[in-house]
C-alpha positions as a LaTeX table, in Angstrom:
\begin{tabular}{lrrr}
\hline
Residue & $x$ (\AA) & $y$ (\AA) & $z$ (\AA) \\
\hline
Met1 & 5.20 & 45.03 & $-18.08$ \\
Ser2 & 6.68 & 45.48 & $-14.62$ \\
Arg3 & 6.39 & 42.86 & $-11.89$ \\
Lys4 & 3.69 & 44.86 & $-10.10$ \\
Glu5 & 1.57 & 44.98 & $-13.25$ \\
Gln6 & 1.67 & 41.22 & $-13.87$ \\
Lys7 & $-1.72$ & 39.65 & $-13.33$ \\
Met8 & $-2.38$ & 36.35 & $-11.69$ \\
Ala9 & $-3.57$ & 33.49 & $-13.89$ \\
Lys10 & $-5.34$ & 30.31 & $-12.84$ \\
Phe11 & $-3.43$ & 27.12 & $-13.64$ \\
Ser12 & $-4.61$ & 23.54 & $-13.61$ \\
Ile13 & $-1.74$ & 21.19 & $-12.75$ \\
Met14 & $-1.65$ & 17.40 & $-12.63$ \\
Leu15 & 1.34 & 15.71 & $-10.99$ \\
Phe16 & 1.94 & 12.06 & $-11.92$ \\
Gly17 & 3.87 & 9.69 & $-9.70$ \\
Ile18 & 3.84 & 6.77 & $-7.30$ \\
Asp19 & 3.41 & 6.24 & $-3.58$ \\
Ser20 & 6.91 & 5.15 & $-2.57$ \\
Tyr21 & 5.57 & 2.82 & 0.14 \\
Thr22 & 2.73 & 1.00 & $-1.66$ \\
Lys23 & 4.08 & 1.53 & $-5.22$ \\
Asn24 & 0.57 & 2.54 & $-6.35$ \\
Lys25 & 0.28 & 5.06 & $-9.17$ \\
Met26 & $-0.98$ & 8.48 & $-8.09$ \\
Arg27 & $-2.31$ & 11.56 & $-9.83$ \\
Leu28 & $-2.50$ & 14.75 & $-7.80$ \\
Pro29 & $-4.62$ & 17.56 & $-9.32$ \\
Tyr30 & $-4.16$ & 21.18 & $-8.28$ \\
Lys31 & $-5.81$ & 24.45 & $-9.34$ \\
Leu32 & $-3.66$ & 27.40 & $-8.35$ \\
Asp33 & $-3.45$ & 31.14 & $-8.93$ \\
Ala34 & 0.07 & 32.25 & $-9.84$ \\
Lys35 & 1.95 & 34.76 & $-11.97$ \\
Ser36 & 3.63 & 32.09 & $-14.12$ \\
Ser37 & 3.41 & 28.39 & $-14.86$ \\
Asp38 & 6.79 & 27.84 & $-13.16$ \\
Ala39 & 5.54 & 29.44 & $-9.95$ \\
Ala40 & 2.34 & 27.38 & $-10.06$ \\
Leu41 & 4.32 & 24.17 & $-10.62$ \\
Arg42 & 6.65 & 24.98 & $-7.71$ \\
Glu43 & 3.65 & 25.59 & $-5.45$ \\
Ala44 & 1.96 & 22.34 & $-6.54$ \\
Arg45 & 5.14 & 20.38 & $-5.81$ \\
Met46 & 5.41 & 22.03 & $-2.38$ \\
Cys47 & 1.80 & 21.04 & $-1.60$ \\
Ala48 & 2.49 & 17.47 & $-2.75$ \\
Met49 & 5.60 & 17.21 & $-0.54$ \\
Thr50 & 3.69 & 18.65 & 2.44 \\
Phe51 & 0.52 & 16.56 & 2.25 \\
Tyr52 & 1.85 & 13.41 & 0.52 \\
Pro53 & 5.45 & 12.92 & 1.74 \\
Arg54 & 5.60 & 9.43 & 0.16 \\
Phe55 & 4.70 & 10.80 & $-3.31$ \\
Arg56 & 7.49 & 10.53 & $-5.89$ \\
Glu57 & 7.07 & 12.23 & $-9.26$ \\
Thr58 & 7.70 & 9.81 & $-12.15$ \\
Glu59 & 6.37 & 11.62 & $-15.23$ \\
Lys60 & 6.36 & 15.12 & $-16.65$ \\
Pro61 & 3.55 & 17.19 & $-15.07$ \\
Asp62 & 0.59 & 18.43 & $-17.10$ \\
Val63 & 0.23 & 22.23 & $-16.80$ \\
Glu64 & $-2.69$ & 24.09 & $-18.35$ \\
Val65 & $-3.76$ & 27.75 & $-18.16$ \\
Val66 & $-7.41$ & 27.91 & $-17.13$ \\
Arg67 & $-7.83$ & 31.70 & $-17.05$ \\
Arg68 & $-5.59$ & 34.72 & $-17.56$ \\
\hline
\end{tabular}
């Protein structure tokens, strides 16, 4: 399959970490459309850095395909 023929899939991603200021545990859920799980994970991390600059990832993220 060529790159143009690849279809978007819907991914459910949960990032686990802490707020670096308060040290509270955080879970950030995202539902994203992307061509691959790596692309969806990159986008989720970008959103987390943009909207929660004090968020620090501490555990492996949970990535699940919702729909192909």
